[in-house]
């Protein structure tokens, strides 16, 4: 009862507070708190920061998926894309390079989207924390805000401004000295909280605007890649009948094979395009071994210049020399590494990366596509022969955009992830419904840890429930 009366007399000194931009919010909060005081309750357990962040990321991701469905390209932008594809030189080399460039841009945009997603989730958690703090202190804040409202009245009551005698003045001074510092402390804390809340909301708005622009660019790049893939298909239509026959034969062989080793062996012996390409690649690899040191140095310098032979049928580099140089085939978060528990009581033979929906999958290195299709519990799978006795296995995709017997370059788009995680033996015990790509490196038929090959920035590991 004393606090409001004492605070009321301080109006002349603190009337400027009524000009605070948060005064309307403060008055609303005060009225609400005074009208419905919360009964005392047991303090809830403190929230788990990691679980709170994971939940906020899931919520943010769902909002972004809804947003992406509402974004569409204008007819002018589509016409511009079509014209840019029409102006391309219609050759295998030019289309392939355009695909590699498009895939690089698309992966860059996907990484930006993932980073924005994480930023928005972090901002959301901080915003929720401030709101929770304000809610928990609503009783105290109601008293402070009510006092501030009374202090802001003009003219102020004369209770403390014009005391009747010296004794009353002394009493007023004592009471003001005891109470005002407490009011000022809580007022400063409230103002700081409200300012932080406003700053977080402003940062979230700016990040969402930037993210919307990035997602629009991503949709544009996705459309460009679809057009390039269509052009690429036109260039190979002369062998359409042969390719269809090989596809059916590869499905039969995949149905009979009981292991990856058996599948690779059957592909290289039964599928003509794979057999011929593998033989040519092995011959090119053998020719490279016969080069003199000077010739090998010249070939390496040419490859390092960024313009390796666009007609090559063998890797530009020996695979063993590519350690710490490969980029992950998708933009995403690593959930499981080689050697981790795989959910079946065994160790994982590869790594698992969680991605966003419809993320592009690119070739980590130059290689011959030995197999492209569905295989047992792996689901949709691609096997690349990268030379030096190494094979790279990718599985968990939704749509495959390459075929067996084709030699692909590093960075070339191979497939697209789906909207949700594909059920498979390689994705057991993962606390996520995001699409997941399984990556396995094999040397002479045996799984090996792929971590030495990835660039340093890509070797981190995220939470299992990211």
PDB file of C-alpha atoms in Angstrom, residues 55-198:
ATOM      1  CA  UNK A  55      12.251 -28.101 -31.027  1.00  0.00           C
ATOM      2  CA  UNK A  56      12.555 -24.520 -32.256  1.00  0.00           C
ATOM      3  CA  UNK A  57      14.517 -25.706 -35.317  1.00  0.00           C
ATOM      4  CA  UNK A  58      11.785 -28.225 -36.113  1.00  0.00           C
ATOM      5  CA  UNK A  59       9.175 -25.483 -35.828  1.00  0.00           C
ATOM      6  CA  UNK A  60      11.255 -23.114 -37.979  1.00  0.00           C
ATOM      7  CA  UNK A  61      11.820 -25.811 -40.592  1.00  0.00           C
ATOM      8  CA  UNK A  62       8.100 -26.507 -40.830  1.00  0.00           C
ATOM      9  CA  UNK A  63       7.409 -22.795 -41.310  1.00  0.00           C
ATOM     10  CA  UNK A  64      10.057 -22.601 -44.045  1.00  0.00           C
ATOM     11  CA  UNK A  65       8.609 -25.594 -45.876  1.00  0.00           C
ATOM     12  CA  UNK A  66       5.229 -23.858 -45.876  1.00  0.00           C
ATOM     13  CA  UNK A  67       6.876 -20.666 -47.113  1.00  0.00           C
ATOM     14  CA  UNK A  68       8.721 -22.455 -49.928  1.00  0.00           C
ATOM     15  CA  UNK A  69       5.449 -23.844 -51.256  1.00  0.00           C
ATOM     16  CA  UNK A  70       4.056 -20.318 -51.535  1.00  0.00           C
ATOM     17  CA  UNK A  71       7.014 -19.003 -53.589  1.00  0.00           C
ATOM     18  CA  UNK A  72       6.754 -19.180 -57.363  1.00  0.00           C
ATOM     19  CA  UNK A  73       8.721 -17.736 -60.265  1.00  0.00           C
ATOM     20  CA  UNK A  74       7.189 -15.067 -62.463  1.00  0.00           C
ATOM     21  CA  UNK A  75       6.515 -15.825 -66.124  1.00  0.00           C
ATOM     22  CA  UNK A  76       9.228 -13.296 -67.062  1.00  0.00           C
ATOM     23  CA  UNK A  77      11.796 -15.144 -64.922  1.00  0.00           C
ATOM     24  CA  UNK A  78      10.825 -18.496 -66.449  1.00  0.00           C
ATOM     25  CA  UNK A  79      11.144 -17.013 -69.958  1.00  0.00           C
ATOM     26  CA  UNK A  80      14.554 -15.608 -69.041  1.00  0.00           C
ATOM     27  CA  UNK A  81      15.697 -19.044 -67.866  1.00  0.00           C
ATOM     28  CA  UNK A  82      14.413 -20.697 -71.021  1.00  0.00           C
ATOM     29  CA  UNK A  83      16.263 -18.162 -73.157  1.00  0.00           C
ATOM     30  CA  UNK A  84      19.513 -18.690 -71.249  1.00  0.00           C
ATOM     31  CA  UNK A  85      19.274 -22.455 -71.844  1.00  0.00           C
ATOM     32  CA  UNK A  86      18.456 -21.898 -75.526  1.00  0.00           C
ATOM     33  CA  UNK A  87      21.591 -19.768 -75.911  1.00  0.00           C
ATOM     34  CA  UNK A  88      23.848 -22.529 -74.598  1.00  0.00           C
ATOM     35  CA  UNK A  89      26.029 -24.456 -77.012  1.00  0.00           C
ATOM     36  CA  UNK A  90      24.241 -27.781 -77.400  1.00  0.00           C
ATOM     37  CA  UNK A  91      27.159 -30.091 -76.686  1.00  0.00           C
ATOM     38  CA  UNK A  92      27.749 -32.651 -73.977  1.00  0.00           C
ATOM     39  CA  UNK A  93      30.678 -30.671 -72.595  1.00  0.00           C
ATOM     40  CA  UNK A  94      28.863 -27.325 -72.380  1.00  0.00           C
ATOM     41  CA  UNK A  95      25.700 -28.822 -70.864  1.00  0.00           C
ATOM     42  CA  UNK A  96      27.740 -30.806 -68.346  1.00  0.00           C
ATOM     43  CA  UNK A  97      29.703 -27.725 -67.269  1.00  0.00           C
ATOM     44  CA  UNK A  98      26.479 -25.733 -66.972  1.00  0.00           C
ATOM     45  CA  UNK A  99      25.064 -28.498 -64.758  1.00  0.00           C
ATOM     46  CA  UNK A 100      28.143 -28.462 -62.530  1.00  0.00           C
ATOM     47  CA  UNK A 101      27.965 -24.669 -62.202  1.00  0.00           C
ATOM     48  CA  UNK A 102      24.230 -24.814 -61.456  1.00  0.00           C
ATOM     49  CA  UNK A 103      24.744 -27.526 -58.831  1.00  0.00           C
ATOM     50  CA  UNK A 104      27.460 -25.437 -57.133  1.00  0.00           C
ATOM     51  CA  UNK A 105      25.179 -22.399 -56.967  1.00  0.00           C
ATOM     52  CA  UNK A 106      22.292 -24.513 -55.711  1.00  0.00           C
ATOM     53  CA  UNK A 107      24.382 -26.121 -52.967  1.00  0.00           C
ATOM     54  CA  UNK A 108      25.625 -22.689 -51.921  1.00  0.00           C
ATOM     55  CA  UNK A 109      22.040 -21.449 -51.608  1.00  0.00           C
ATOM     56  CA  UNK A 110      21.052 -24.585 -49.676  1.00  0.00           C
ATOM     57  CA  UNK A 111      23.879 -23.937 -47.217  1.00  0.00           C
ATOM     58  CA  UNK A 112      22.652 -20.343 -46.781  1.00  0.00           C
ATOM     59  CA  UNK A 113      19.144 -21.629 -46.093  1.00  0.00           C
ATOM     60  CA  UNK A 114      20.466 -24.034 -43.448  1.00  0.00           C
ATOM     61  CA  UNK A 115      22.439 -21.231 -41.785  1.00  0.00           C
ATOM     62  CA  UNK A 116      19.402 -18.911 -41.804  1.00  0.00           C
ATOM     63  CA  UNK A 117      17.300 -21.710 -40.374  1.00  0.00           C
ATOM     64  CA  UNK A 118      19.756 -22.103 -37.481  1.00  0.00           C
ATOM     65  CA  UNK A 119      19.890 -18.328 -36.894  1.00  0.00           C
ATOM     66  CA  UNK A 120      16.089 -18.049 -36.791  1.00  0.00           C
ATOM     67  CA  UNK A 121      15.854 -20.952 -34.365  1.00  0.00           C
ATOM     68  CA  UNK A 122      18.477 -19.374 -32.088  1.00  0.00           C
ATOM     69  CA  UNK A 123      16.727 -15.996 -32.207  1.00  0.00           C
ATOM     70  CA  UNK A 124      13.435 -17.708 -31.451  1.00  0.00           C
ATOM     71  CA  UNK A 125      14.861 -19.460 -28.388  1.00  0.00           C
ATOM     72  CA  UNK A 126      16.282 -16.183 -27.046  1.00  0.00           C
ATOM     73  CA  UNK A 127      12.979 -14.398 -27.669  1.00  0.00           C
ATOM     74  CA  UNK A 128      11.074 -17.148 -25.859  1.00  0.00           C
ATOM     75  CA  UNK A 129      13.513 -16.874 -22.944  1.00  0.00           C
ATOM     76  CA  UNK A 130      12.850 -13.154 -22.503  1.00  0.00           C
ATOM     77  CA  UNK A 131       9.090 -13.659 -22.752  1.00  0.00           C
ATOM     78  CA  UNK A 132       9.302 -16.455 -20.194  1.00  0.00           C
ATOM     79  CA  UNK A 133      11.315 -14.227 -17.837  1.00  0.00           C
ATOM     80  CA  UNK A 134       8.766 -11.419 -18.160  1.00  0.00           C
ATOM     81  CA  UNK A 135       5.931 -13.873 -17.528  1.00  0.00           C
ATOM     82  CA  UNK A 136       7.607 -15.290 -14.406  1.00  0.00           C
ATOM     83  CA  UNK A 137       8.112 -11.755 -13.006  1.00  0.00           C
ATOM     84  CA  UNK A 138       4.668 -10.460 -13.920  1.00  0.00           C
ATOM     85  CA  UNK A 139       3.617  -9.876 -10.288  1.00  0.00           C
ATOM     86  CA  UNK A 140       6.641  -7.733  -9.461  1.00  0.00           C
ATOM     87  CA  UNK A 141       6.506  -5.981 -12.818  1.00  0.00           C
ATOM     88  CA  UNK A 142       2.841  -5.127 -12.235  1.00  0.00           C
ATOM     89  CA  UNK A 143       3.765  -3.253  -9.069  1.00  0.00           C
ATOM     90  CA  UNK A 144       6.648  -1.424 -10.755  1.00  0.00           C
ATOM     91  CA  UNK A 145       4.614  -0.517 -13.830  1.00  0.00           C
ATOM     92  CA  UNK A 146       1.678   0.659 -11.724  1.00  0.00           C
ATOM     93  CA  UNK A 147       4.043   2.849  -9.722  1.00  0.00           C
ATOM     94  CA  UNK A 148       5.549   4.276 -12.887  1.00  0.00           C
ATOM     95  CA  UNK A 149       2.082   5.079 -14.206  1.00  0.00           C
ATOM     96  CA  UNK A 150       1.294   7.008 -11.060  1.00  0.00           C
ATOM     97  CA  UNK A 151       4.667   8.763 -11.189  1.00  0.00           C
ATOM     98  CA  UNK A 152       3.863   9.935 -14.702  1.00  0.00           C
ATOM     99  CA  UNK A 153       0.649  11.709 -13.748  1.00  0.00           C
ATOM    100  CA  UNK A 154       0.745  15.485 -14.203  1.00  0.00           C
ATOM    101  CA  UNK A 155       0.311  17.342 -11.959  1.00  0.00           C
ATOM    102  CA  UNK A 156       1.535  14.948  -9.262  1.00  0.00           C
ATOM    103  CA  UNK A 157      -0.274  14.509  -5.955  1.00  0.00           C
ATOM    104  CA  UNK A 158       0.891  16.810  -3.198  1.00  0.00           C
ATOM    105  CA  UNK A 159       1.362  14.032  -0.632  1.00  0.00           C
ATOM    106  CA  UNK A 160       5.135  14.111  -0.978  1.00  0.00           C
ATOM    107  CA  UNK A 161       5.652  17.323  -2.938  1.00  0.00           C
ATOM    108  CA  UNK A 162       4.236  19.706  -0.285  1.00  0.00           C
ATOM    109  CA  UNK A 163       4.434  18.103   3.153  1.00  0.00           C
ATOM    110  CA  UNK A 164       2.822  20.073   5.950  1.00  0.00           C
ATOM    111  CA  UNK A 165       5.813  20.241   8.258  1.00  0.00           C
ATOM    112  CA  UNK A 166       9.519  19.412   8.547  1.00  0.00           C
ATOM    113  CA  UNK A 167       8.838  16.036  10.184  1.00  0.00           C
ATOM    114  CA  UNK A 168       6.675  14.975   7.238  1.00  0.00           C
ATOM    115  CA  UNK A 169       9.440  16.061   4.863  1.00  0.00           C
ATOM    116  CA  UNK A 170      11.982  13.917   6.709  1.00  0.00           C
ATOM    117  CA  UNK A 171       9.643  10.935   6.642  1.00  0.00           C
ATOM    118  CA  UNK A 172       9.060  11.376   2.890  1.00  0.00           C
ATOM    119  CA  UNK A 173      12.776  11.620   2.223  1.00  0.00           C
ATOM    120  CA  UNK A 174      13.429   8.412   4.189  1.00  0.00           C
ATOM    121  CA  UNK A 175      10.686   6.510   2.362  1.00  0.00           C
ATOM    122  CA  UNK A 176      11.802   7.764  -1.060  1.00  0.00           C
ATOM    123  CA  UNK A 177      15.416   6.842  -0.308  1.00  0.00           C
ATOM    124  CA  UNK A 178      14.360   3.297   0.574  1.00  0.00           C
ATOM    125  CA  UNK A 179      11.927   2.649  -2.274  1.00  0.00           C
ATOM    126  CA  UNK A 180      13.015   4.616  -5.345  1.00  0.00           C
ATOM    127  CA  UNK A 181      16.329   2.735  -5.923  1.00  0.00           C
ATOM    128  CA  UNK A 182      14.390  -0.555  -6.050  1.00  0.00           C
ATOM    129  CA  UNK A 183      11.903   0.898  -8.519  1.00  0.00           C
ATOM    130  CA  UNK A 184      14.730   2.279 -10.661  1.00  0.00           C
ATOM    131  CA  UNK A 185      16.519  -1.116 -10.697  1.00  0.00           C
ATOM    132  CA  UNK A 186      13.427  -3.013 -11.794  1.00  0.00           C
ATOM    133  CA  UNK A 187      12.555  -0.279 -14.293  1.00  0.00           C
ATOM    134  CA  UNK A 188      16.001  -0.466 -15.880  1.00  0.00           C
ATOM    135  CA  UNK A 189      15.786  -4.252 -16.064  1.00  0.00           C
ATOM    136  CA  UNK A 190      12.332  -4.112 -17.645  1.00  0.00           C
ATOM    137  CA  UNK A 191      13.455  -1.515 -20.201  1.00  0.00           C
ATOM    138  CA  UNK A 192      16.506  -3.637 -21.074  1.00  0.00           C
ATOM    139  CA  UNK A 193      14.355  -6.761 -21.512  1.00  0.00           C
ATOM    140  CA  UNK A 194      11.871  -4.954 -23.728  1.00  0.00           C
ATOM    141  CA  UNK A 195      14.699  -3.428 -25.791  1.00  0.00           C
ATOM    142  CA  UNK A 196      16.284  -6.872 -26.228  1.00  0.00           C
ATOM    143  CA  UNK A 197      12.943  -8.326 -27.233  1.00  0.00           C
ATOM    144  CA  UNK A 198      12.417  -5.601 -29.824  1.00  0.00           C
TER     145      UNK A 198
END
